[in-house]
Short mmCIF file of C-alpha atoms in Angstrom, two decimals:
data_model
loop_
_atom_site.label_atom_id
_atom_site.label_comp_id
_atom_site.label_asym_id
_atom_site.label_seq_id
_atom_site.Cartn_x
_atom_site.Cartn_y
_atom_site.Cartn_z
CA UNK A 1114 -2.11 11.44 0.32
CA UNK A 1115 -3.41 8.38 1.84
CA UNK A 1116 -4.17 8.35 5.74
CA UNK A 1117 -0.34 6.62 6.91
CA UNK A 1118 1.34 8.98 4.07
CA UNK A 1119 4.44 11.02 5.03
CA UNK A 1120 5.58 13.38 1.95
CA UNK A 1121 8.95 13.75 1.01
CA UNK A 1122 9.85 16.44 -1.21
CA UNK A 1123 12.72 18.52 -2.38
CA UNK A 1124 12.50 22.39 -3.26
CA UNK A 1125 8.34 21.62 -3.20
CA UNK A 1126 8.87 19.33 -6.34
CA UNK A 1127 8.83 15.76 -6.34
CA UNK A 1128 11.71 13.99 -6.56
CA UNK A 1129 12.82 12.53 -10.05
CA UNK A 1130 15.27 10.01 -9.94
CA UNK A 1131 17.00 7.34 -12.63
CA UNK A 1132 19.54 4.52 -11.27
CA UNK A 1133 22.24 4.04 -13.57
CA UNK A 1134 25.05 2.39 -11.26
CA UNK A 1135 25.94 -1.09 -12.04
CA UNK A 1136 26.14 -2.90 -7.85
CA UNK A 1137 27.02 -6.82 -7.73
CA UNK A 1138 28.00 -9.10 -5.05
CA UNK A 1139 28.31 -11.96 -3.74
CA UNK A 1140 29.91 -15.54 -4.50
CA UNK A 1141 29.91 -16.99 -7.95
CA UNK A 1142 28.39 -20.36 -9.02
CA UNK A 1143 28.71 -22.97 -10.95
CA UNK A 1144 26.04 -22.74 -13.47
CA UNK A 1145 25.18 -19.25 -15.80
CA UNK A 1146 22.67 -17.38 -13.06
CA UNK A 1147 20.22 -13.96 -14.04
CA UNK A 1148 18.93 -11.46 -11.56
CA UNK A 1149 15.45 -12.30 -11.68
CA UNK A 1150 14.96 -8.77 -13.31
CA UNK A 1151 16.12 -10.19 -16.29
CA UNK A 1152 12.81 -12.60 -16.69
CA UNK A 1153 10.40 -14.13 -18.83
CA UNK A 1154 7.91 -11.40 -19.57
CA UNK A 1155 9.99 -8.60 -18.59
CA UNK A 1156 10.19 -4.82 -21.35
CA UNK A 1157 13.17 -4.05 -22.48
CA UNK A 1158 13.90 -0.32 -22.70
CA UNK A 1159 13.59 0.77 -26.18
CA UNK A 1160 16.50 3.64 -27.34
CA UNK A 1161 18.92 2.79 -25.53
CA UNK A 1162 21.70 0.21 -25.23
CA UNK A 1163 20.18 -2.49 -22.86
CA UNK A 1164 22.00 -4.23 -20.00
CA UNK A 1165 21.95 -8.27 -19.60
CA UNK A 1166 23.90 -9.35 -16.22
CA UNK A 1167 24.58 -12.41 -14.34
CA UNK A 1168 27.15 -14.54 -12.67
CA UNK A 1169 29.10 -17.93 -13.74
CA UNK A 1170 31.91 -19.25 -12.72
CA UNK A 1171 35.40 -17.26 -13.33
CA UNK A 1172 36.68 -17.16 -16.68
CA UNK A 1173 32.98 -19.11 -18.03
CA UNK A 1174 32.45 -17.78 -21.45
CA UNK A 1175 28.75 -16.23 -21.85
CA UNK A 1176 26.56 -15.64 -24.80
CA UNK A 1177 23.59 -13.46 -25.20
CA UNK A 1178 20.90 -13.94 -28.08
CA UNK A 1179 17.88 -11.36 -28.28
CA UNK A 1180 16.06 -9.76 -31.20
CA UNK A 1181 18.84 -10.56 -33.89
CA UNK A 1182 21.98 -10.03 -31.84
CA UNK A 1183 24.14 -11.71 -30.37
CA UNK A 1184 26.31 -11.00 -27.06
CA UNK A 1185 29.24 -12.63 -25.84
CA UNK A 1186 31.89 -11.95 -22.97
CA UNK A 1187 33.75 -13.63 -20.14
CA UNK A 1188 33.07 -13.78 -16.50
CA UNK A 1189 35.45 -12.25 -13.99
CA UNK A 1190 37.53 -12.87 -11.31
CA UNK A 1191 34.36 -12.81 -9.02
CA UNK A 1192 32.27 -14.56 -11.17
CA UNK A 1193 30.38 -11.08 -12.65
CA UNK A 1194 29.41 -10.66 -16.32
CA UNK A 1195 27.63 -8.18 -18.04
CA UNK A 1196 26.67 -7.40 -22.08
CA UNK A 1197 24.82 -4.59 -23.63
CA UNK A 1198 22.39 -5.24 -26.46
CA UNK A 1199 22.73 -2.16 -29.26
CA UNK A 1200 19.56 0.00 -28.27
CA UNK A 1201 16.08 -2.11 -29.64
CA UNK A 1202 13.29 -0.63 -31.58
CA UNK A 1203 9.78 -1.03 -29.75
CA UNK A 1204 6.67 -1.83 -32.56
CA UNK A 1205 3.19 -1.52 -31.37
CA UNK A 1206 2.35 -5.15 -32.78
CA UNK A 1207 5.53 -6.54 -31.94
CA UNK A 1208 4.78 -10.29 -30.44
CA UNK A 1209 7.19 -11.66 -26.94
CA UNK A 1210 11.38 -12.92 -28.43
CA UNK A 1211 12.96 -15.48 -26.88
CA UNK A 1212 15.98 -14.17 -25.25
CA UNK A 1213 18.94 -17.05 -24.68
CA UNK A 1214 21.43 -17.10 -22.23
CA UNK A 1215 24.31 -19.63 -22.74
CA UNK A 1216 27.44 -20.33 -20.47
CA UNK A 1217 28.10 -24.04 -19.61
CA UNK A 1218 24.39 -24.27 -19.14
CA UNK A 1219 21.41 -22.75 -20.92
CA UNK A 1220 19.00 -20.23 -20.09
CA UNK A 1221 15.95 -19.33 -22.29
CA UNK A 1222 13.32 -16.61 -21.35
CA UNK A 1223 9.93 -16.59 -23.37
CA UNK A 1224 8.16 -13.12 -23.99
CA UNK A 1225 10.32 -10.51 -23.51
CA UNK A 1226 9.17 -7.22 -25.16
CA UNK A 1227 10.87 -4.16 -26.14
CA UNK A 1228 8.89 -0.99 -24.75
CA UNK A 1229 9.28 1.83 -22.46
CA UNK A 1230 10.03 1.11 -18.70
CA UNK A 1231 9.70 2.80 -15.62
CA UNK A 1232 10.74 2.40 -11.87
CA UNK A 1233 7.44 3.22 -9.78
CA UNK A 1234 9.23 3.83 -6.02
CA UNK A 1235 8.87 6.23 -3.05
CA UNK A 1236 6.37 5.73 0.45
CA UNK A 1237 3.14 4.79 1.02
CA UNK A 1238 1.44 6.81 -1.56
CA UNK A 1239 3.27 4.89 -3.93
CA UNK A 1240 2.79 1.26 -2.42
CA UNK A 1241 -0.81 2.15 -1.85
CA UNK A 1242 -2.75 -0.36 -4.11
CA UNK A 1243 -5.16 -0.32 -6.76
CA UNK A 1244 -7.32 -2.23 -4.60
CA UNK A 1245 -7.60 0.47 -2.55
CA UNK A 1246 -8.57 3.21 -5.03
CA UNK A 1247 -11.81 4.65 -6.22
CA UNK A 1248 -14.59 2.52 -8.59
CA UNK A 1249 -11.18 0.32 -7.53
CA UNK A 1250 -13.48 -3.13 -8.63
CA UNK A 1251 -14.17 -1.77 -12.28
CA UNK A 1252 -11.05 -0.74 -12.01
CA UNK A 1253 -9.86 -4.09 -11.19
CA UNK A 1254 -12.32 -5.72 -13.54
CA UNK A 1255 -10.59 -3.61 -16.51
CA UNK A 1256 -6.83 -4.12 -15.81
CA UNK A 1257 -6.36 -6.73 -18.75
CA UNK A 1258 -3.44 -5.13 -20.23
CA UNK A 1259 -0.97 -8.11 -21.48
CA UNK A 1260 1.49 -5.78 -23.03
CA UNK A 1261 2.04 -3.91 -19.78
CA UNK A 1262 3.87 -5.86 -17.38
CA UNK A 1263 4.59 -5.60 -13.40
CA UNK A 1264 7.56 -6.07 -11.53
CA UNK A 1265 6.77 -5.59 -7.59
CA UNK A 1266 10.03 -6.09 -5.27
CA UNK A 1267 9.39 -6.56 -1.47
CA UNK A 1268 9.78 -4.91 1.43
CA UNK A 1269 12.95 -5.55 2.58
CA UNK A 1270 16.47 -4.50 4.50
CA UNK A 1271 19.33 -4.83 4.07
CA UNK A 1272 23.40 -4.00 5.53
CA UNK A 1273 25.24 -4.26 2.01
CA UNK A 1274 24.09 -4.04 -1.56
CA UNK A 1275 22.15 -7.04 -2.59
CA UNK A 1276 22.31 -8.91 -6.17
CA UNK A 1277 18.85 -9.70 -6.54
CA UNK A 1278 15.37 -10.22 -4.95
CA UNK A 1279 12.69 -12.59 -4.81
CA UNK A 1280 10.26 -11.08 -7.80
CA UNK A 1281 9.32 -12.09 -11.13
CA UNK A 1282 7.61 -9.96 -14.18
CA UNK A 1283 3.71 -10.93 -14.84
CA UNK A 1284 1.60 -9.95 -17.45
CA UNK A 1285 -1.27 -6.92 -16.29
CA UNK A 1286 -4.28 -9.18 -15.54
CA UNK A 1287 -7.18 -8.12 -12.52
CA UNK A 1288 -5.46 -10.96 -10.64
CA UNK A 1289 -1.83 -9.19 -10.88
CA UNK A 1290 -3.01 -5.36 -10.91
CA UNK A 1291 -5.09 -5.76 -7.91
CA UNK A 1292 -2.22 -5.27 -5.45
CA UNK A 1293 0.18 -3.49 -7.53
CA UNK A 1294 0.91 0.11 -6.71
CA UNK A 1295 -2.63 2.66 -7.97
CA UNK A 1296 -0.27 5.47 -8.97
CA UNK A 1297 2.32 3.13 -10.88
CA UNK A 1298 -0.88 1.14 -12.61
CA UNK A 1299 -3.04 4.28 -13.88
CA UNK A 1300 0.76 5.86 -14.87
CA UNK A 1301 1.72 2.92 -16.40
CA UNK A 1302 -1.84 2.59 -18.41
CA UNK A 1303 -1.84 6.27 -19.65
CA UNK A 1304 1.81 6.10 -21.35
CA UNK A 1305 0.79 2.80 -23.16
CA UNK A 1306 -2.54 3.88 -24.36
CA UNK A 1307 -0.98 7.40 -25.79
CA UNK A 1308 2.12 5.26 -26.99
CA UNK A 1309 0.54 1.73 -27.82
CA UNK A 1310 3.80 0.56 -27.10
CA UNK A 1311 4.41 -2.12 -24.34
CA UNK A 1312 4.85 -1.10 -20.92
CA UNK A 1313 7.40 -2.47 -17.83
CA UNK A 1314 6.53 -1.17 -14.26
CA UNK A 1315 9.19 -1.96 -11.81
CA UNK A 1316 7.30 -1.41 -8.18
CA UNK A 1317 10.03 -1.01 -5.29
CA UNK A 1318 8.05 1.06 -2.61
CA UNK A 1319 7.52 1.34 1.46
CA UNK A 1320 5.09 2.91 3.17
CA UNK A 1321 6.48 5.36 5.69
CA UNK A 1322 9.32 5.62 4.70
CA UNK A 1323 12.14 8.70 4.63
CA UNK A 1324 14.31 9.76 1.58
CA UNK A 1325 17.75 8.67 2.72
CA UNK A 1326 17.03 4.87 3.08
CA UNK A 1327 16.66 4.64 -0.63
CA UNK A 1328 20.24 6.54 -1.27
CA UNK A 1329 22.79 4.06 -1.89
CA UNK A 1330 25.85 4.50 1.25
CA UNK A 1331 28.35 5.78 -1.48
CA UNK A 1332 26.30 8.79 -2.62
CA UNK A 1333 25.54 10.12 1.15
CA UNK A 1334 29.00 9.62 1.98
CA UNK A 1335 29.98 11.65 -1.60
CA UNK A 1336 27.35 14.23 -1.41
CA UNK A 1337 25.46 14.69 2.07
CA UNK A 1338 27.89 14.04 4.72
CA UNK A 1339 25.94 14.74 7.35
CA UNK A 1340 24.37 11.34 7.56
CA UNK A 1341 27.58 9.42 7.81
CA UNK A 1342 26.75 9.15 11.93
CA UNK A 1343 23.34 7.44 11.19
CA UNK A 1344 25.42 5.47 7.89
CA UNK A 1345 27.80 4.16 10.26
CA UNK A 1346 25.32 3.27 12.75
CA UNK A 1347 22.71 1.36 10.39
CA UNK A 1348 25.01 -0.23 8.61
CA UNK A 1349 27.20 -1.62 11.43
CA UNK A 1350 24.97 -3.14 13.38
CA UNK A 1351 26.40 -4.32 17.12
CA UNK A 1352 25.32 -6.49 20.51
CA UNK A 1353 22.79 -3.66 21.53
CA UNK A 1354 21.33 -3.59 18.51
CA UNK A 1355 20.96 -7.75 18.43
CA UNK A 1356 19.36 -7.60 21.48
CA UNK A 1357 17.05 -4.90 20.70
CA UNK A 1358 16.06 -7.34 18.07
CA UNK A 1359 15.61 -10.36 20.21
CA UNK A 1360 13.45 -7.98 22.48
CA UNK A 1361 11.09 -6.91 19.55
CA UNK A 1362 10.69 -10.11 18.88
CA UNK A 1363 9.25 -11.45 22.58
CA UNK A 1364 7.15 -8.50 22.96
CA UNK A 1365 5.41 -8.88 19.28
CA UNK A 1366 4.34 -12.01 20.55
CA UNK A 1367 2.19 -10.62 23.49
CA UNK A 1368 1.49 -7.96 20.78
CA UNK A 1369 0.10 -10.63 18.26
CA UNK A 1370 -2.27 -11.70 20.64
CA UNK A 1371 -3.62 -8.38 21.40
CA UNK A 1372 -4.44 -8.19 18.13
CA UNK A 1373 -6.31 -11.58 17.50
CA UNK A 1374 -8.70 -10.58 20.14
CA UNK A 1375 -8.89 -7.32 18.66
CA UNK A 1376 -10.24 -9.73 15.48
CA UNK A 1377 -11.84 -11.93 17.33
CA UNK A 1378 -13.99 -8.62 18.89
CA UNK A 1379 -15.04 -7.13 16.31
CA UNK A 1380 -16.07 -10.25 14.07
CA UNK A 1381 -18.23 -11.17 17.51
CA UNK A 1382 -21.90 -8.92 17.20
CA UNK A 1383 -23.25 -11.28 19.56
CA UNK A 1384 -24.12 -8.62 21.71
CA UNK A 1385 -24.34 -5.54 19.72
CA UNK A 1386 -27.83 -5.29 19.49
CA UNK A 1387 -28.09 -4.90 23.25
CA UNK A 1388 -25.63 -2.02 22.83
CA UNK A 1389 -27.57 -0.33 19.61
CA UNK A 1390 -31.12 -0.56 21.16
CA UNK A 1391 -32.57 2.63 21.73
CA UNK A 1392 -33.35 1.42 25.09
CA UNK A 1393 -30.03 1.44 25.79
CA UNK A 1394 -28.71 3.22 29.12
CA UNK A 1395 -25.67 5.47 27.37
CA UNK A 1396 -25.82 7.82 30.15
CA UNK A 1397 -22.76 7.23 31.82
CA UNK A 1398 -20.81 7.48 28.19
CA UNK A 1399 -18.88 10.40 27.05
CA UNK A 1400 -19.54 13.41 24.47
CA UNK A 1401 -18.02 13.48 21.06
CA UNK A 1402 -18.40 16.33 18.40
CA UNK A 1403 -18.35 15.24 15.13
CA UNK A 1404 -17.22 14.94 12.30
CA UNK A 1405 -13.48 14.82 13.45
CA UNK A 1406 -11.30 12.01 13.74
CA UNK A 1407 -11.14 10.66 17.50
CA UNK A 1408 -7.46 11.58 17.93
CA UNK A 1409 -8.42 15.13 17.87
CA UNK A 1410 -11.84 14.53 19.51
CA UNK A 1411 -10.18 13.61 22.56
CA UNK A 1412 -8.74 9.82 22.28
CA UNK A 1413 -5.10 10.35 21.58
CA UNK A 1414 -3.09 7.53 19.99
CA UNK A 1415 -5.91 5.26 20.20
CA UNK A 1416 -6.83 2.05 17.80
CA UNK A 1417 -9.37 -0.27 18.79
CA UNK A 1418 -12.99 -0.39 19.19
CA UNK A 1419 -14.79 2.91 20.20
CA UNK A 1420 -19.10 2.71 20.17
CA UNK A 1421 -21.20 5.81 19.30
CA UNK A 1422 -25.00 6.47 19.32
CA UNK A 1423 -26.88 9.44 18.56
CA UNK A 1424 -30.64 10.65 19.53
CA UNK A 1425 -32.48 11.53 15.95
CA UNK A 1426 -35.76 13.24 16.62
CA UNK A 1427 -37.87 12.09 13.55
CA UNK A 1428 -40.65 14.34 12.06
CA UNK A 1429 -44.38 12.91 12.89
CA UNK A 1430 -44.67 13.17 8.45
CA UNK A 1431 -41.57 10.76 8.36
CA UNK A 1432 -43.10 7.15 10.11
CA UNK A 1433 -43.31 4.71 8.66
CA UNK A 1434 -41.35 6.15 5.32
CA UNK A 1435 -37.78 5.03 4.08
CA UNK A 1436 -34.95 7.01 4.87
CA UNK A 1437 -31.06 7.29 4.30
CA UNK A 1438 -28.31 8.01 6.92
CA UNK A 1439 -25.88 9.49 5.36
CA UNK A 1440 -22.99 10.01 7.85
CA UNK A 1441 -20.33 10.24 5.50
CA UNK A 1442 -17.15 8.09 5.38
CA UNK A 1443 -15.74 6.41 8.72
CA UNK A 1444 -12.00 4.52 9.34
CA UNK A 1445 -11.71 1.96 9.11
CA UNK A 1446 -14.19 -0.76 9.60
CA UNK A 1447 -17.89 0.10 10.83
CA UNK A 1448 -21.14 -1.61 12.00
CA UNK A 1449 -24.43 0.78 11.75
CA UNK A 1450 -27.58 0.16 12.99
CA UNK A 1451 -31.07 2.36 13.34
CA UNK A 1452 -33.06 1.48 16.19
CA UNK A 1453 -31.31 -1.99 17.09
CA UNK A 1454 -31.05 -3.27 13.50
CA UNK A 1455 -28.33 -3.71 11.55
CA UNK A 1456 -28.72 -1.32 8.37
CA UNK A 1457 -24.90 -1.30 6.80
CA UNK A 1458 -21.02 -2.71 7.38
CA UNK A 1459 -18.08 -2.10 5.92
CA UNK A 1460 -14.96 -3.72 5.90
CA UNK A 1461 -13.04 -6.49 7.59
CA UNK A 1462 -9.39 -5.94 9.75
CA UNK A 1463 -8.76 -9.31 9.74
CA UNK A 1464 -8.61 -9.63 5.77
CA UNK A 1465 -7.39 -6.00 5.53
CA UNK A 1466 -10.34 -5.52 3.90
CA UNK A 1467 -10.30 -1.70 5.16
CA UNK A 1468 -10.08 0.45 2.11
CA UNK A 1469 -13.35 2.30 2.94
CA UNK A 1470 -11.88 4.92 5.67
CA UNK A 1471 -12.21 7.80 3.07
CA UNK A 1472 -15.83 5.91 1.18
CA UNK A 1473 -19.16 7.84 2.41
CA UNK A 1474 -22.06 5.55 3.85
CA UNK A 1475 -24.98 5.64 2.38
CA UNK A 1476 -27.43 3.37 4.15
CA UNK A 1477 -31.39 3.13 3.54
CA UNK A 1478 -33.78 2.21 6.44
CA UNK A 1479 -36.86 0.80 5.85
CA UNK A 1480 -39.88 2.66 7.00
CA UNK A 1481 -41.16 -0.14 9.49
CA UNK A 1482 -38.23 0.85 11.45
CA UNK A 1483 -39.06 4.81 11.42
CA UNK A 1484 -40.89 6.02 14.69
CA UNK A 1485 -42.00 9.70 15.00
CA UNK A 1486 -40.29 11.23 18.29
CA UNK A 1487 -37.06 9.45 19.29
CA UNK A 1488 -34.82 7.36 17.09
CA UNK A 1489 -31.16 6.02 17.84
CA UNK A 1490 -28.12 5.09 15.22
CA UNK A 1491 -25.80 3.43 16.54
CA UNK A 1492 -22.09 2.77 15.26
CA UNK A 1493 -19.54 0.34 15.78
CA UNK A 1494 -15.85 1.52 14.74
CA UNK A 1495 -12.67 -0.67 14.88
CA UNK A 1496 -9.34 0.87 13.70
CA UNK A 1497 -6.04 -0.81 13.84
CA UNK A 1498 -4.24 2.08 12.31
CA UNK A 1499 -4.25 5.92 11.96
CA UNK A 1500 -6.70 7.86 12.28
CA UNK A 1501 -10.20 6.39 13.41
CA UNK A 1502 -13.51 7.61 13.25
CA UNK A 1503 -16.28 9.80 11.56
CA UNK A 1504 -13.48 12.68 10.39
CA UNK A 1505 -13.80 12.81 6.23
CA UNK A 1506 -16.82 14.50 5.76
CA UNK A 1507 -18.09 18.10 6.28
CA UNK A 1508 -20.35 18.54 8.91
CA UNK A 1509 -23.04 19.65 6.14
CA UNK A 1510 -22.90 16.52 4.22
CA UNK A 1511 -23.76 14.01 7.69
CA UNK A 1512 -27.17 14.00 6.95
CA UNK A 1513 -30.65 12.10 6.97
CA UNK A 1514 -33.04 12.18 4.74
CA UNK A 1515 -35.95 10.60 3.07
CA UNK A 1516 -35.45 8.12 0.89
CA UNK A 1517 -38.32 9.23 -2.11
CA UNK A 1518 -37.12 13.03 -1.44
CA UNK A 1519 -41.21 13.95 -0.90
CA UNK A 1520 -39.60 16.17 1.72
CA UNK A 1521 -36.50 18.08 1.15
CA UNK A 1522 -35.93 18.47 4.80
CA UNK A 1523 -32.85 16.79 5.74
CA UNK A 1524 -31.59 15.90 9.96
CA UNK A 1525 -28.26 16.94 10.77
CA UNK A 1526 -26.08 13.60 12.02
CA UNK A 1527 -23.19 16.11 12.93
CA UNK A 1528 -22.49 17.23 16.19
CA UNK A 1529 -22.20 15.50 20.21
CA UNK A 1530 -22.83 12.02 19.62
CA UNK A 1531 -22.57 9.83 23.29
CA UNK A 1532 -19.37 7.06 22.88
CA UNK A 1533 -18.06 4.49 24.53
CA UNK A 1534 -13.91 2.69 23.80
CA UNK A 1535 -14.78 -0.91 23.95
CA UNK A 1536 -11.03 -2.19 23.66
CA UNK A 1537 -7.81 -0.48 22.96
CA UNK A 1538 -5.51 -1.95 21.69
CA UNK A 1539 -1.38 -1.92 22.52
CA UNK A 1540 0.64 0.45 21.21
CA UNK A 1541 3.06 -1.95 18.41
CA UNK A 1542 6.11 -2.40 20.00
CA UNK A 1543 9.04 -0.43 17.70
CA UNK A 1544 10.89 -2.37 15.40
CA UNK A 1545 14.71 -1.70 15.77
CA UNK A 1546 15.07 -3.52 12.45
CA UNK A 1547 13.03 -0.03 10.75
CA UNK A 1548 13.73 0.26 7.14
CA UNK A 1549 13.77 4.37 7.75
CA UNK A 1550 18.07 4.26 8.30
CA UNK A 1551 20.35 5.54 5.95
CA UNK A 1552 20.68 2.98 2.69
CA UNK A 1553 19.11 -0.13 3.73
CA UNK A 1554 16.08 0.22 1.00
CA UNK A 1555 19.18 1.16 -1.49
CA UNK A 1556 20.64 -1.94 -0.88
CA UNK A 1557 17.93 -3.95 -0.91
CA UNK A 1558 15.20 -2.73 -3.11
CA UNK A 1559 17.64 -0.69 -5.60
CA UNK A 1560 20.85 -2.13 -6.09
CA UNK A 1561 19.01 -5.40 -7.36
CA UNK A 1562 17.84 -3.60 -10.21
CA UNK A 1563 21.03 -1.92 -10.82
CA UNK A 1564 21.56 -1.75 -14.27
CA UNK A 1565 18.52 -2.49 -15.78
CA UNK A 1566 18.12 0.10 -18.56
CA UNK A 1567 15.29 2.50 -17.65
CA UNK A 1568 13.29 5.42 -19.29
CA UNK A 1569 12.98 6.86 -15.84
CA UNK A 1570 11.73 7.17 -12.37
CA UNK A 1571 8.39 8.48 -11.15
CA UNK A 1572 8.96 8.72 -6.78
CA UNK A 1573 5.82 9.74 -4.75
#
């Protein structure tokens, strides 16, 4: 699991689900309308007979063209139609169809495919992106799949069932891929290199987030009573629950700023060097064993910026010679330096550029800073969320050593280290408006996509 992960399973398996209930709302309009699941550049499920929805105005005749066939119906009292195109064969050469919409208007979508596709959903393992993976920028680099194509819906609430959501189909490129869900990609890439058939991934995920939110109101009520209390409650919202709102909202605002200084601190290394010197007076700083993340190690429910330095006592036969700290991976974002010098970074909070809490450091010193006798590193954490800290490696592995491996000796970097919290910051105030109540990711993250034709699910 990633570091914010919370697992949800059933009976120790993970939970397999397929939506197959048709949901729509709302007030009709004048002109033929899609759900923008039914796109340019969207896959078709092959096999089966395949859903095309919309709304029109009441009694507006509709025709469907795709592939050969040809749809037609009538819109209902509320403005709702729906066809089903006889199931479609998927080719591996097959080149994008036109698909045509007609009512008193026109609708034409270029490059739709016929393939096999899946609904990628589930919490923060799911949503977790490719960006953030291992070798992710060769992985990245490589993503140029234009028959697989990625649908990614966003992260929102809602009360009652929504009709659609604010998301398009694009072809797999390095630009797309790069924030679309790792697990949902690499799944995605496996079935259409074994198949060679094109691919649809439809992405509707949330980090943190608990199973019941993404059960639709009608199927708790049907099948797991017990959650009616919390149903009635998050779908009902009333004055306390406005104002609980209204107060999240003021207090984000002092929380906002708390965190642009906590940006604005850790960009500014204006006087780190003073801090990393091995001249530096560290006497009157704590003890910290590592490795161990710092919740555990004695700062409880902390992010910010915490300091460390450690005392190296570096063989006479080492001066003057290369060598390579090796203190294994640290969350989030980090600043190293040997003797007062700046030897390694990684990461940036401010872009989110934080991918490397679970990425060892590897960081080679030149020999003109390598003194026999005494010898400081010094390290500069900032973590905004989670864990923090030097906790993913084993104590064996938080080494240094020489660079040309002359000497197989190797200096343990585990164990106290002296540290210092620079800034802590806020707690995040809690959002009343939390997606984790009964059916509000359901209604809007699901029901949208309700009843595109589907081979499957695949939840994390």
């Amino acid at each position: 699991m990633t570091k914010f992960s919370r697992k949800w399973v059933l009976g120790g398996k993970s939970l397999m689900t397929v939506a197959a209930l048709l949901g729509l709302g709302g007030v009709a309009s004048a002109d033929v309308k899609l759900p923008s699941v039914i796109g340019e550049h969207m896959v078709l499920q092959q096999g089966m007979p395949a859903p095309v929805w919309g709304k029109a105005d009441p009694g507006e005749a509709v025709t469907v063209a795709f592939a050969g066939q040809t749809k037609k119906t009538v819109a209902g009292a509320d403005g709702r139609w729906i066809v089903k195109l006889d199931a479609l064969k998927a080719t591996p050469d097959q080149k994008g169809q036109a698909m045509t919409v007609t009512g008193k208007n026109t609708i034409t979508l270029q490059d739709v495919l016929i393939g096999e596709t899946w609904i990628c959903s589930g919490q923060s393992n799911m949503q977790f992106p490719l960006s953030g993976s291992l070798n992710s920028k060769e992985e990245i680099a490589a993503a140029n799949f234009p028959m697989m194509r990625l649908f990614t819906v966003p992260n929102k609430t809602a009360f009652v069932p929504q009709d659609d959501c604010d998301a398009k189909w694009v072809l797999c490129s390095p630009e797309t891929a790069n924030g679309f869900s790792a697990v949902g990609y690499f799944f995605g890439r496996h079935l259409y290199q074994t198949m060679k058939l094109p691919v649809g991934l439809i992405n509707t995920s949330w980090g943190g987030t608990i199973a019941e939110t993404w059960v639709s109101a009608e199927a708790l009520r049907k099948d797991l009573p017990e959650f009616i209390p919390d149903l009635e409650k998050a779908l009902n919202p009333n004055e306390s629950y406005n104002k609980a709102i209204a107060d999240y909202k003021n207090k984000m605002v002092e929380y906002d700023a708390n965190v642009e200084k906590f940006f604005t601190m850790e960009e500014d290394l204006s006087g780190a060097a003073k801090t990393a010197a091995p001249d530096f007076d560290d006497s009157s700083w704590k003890t910290m064993n590592l490795p161990g993340n710092w919740e555990i190690r004695g700062l409880p429910d902390l992010d910010g910026i915490v300091w460390f330095r450690k005392t190296l006592e570096i063989p006479a036969a080492w001066a003057g010679k290369d060598i390579v700290l090796r203190p294994g991976p640290i969350d989030e974002v980090e600043v190293s330096w040997f003797n007062g010098v700046q030897v390694g970074a990684r990461g940036k909070s401010r872009t989110h550029d934080v991918q490397y809490w679970n990425q060892t450091r590897d960081y080679r010193v030149p020999g003109k800073l390598v003194k026999a006798g005494k010898n400081v590193m010094a390290v500069r954490v900032s973590d905004s969320n989670g864990q923090g800290g030097f906790w993913g490696a084993p104590a064996e592995s938080m080494v240094v050593e020489l660079a040309d491996a002359s000497d197989k000796t190797q200096l343990s970097l585990a164990g106290d280290w002296k540290y210092f919290v620079e800034y802590k910051l806020p707690v995040r105030p809690s959002n009343p408006d939390t997606p984790n109540r009964p059916s509000l990711l359901f209604n809007a993250m699901i029901n949208p996509l309700i009843p595109f034709a589907l081979r499957g699910a695949i939840w994390y």
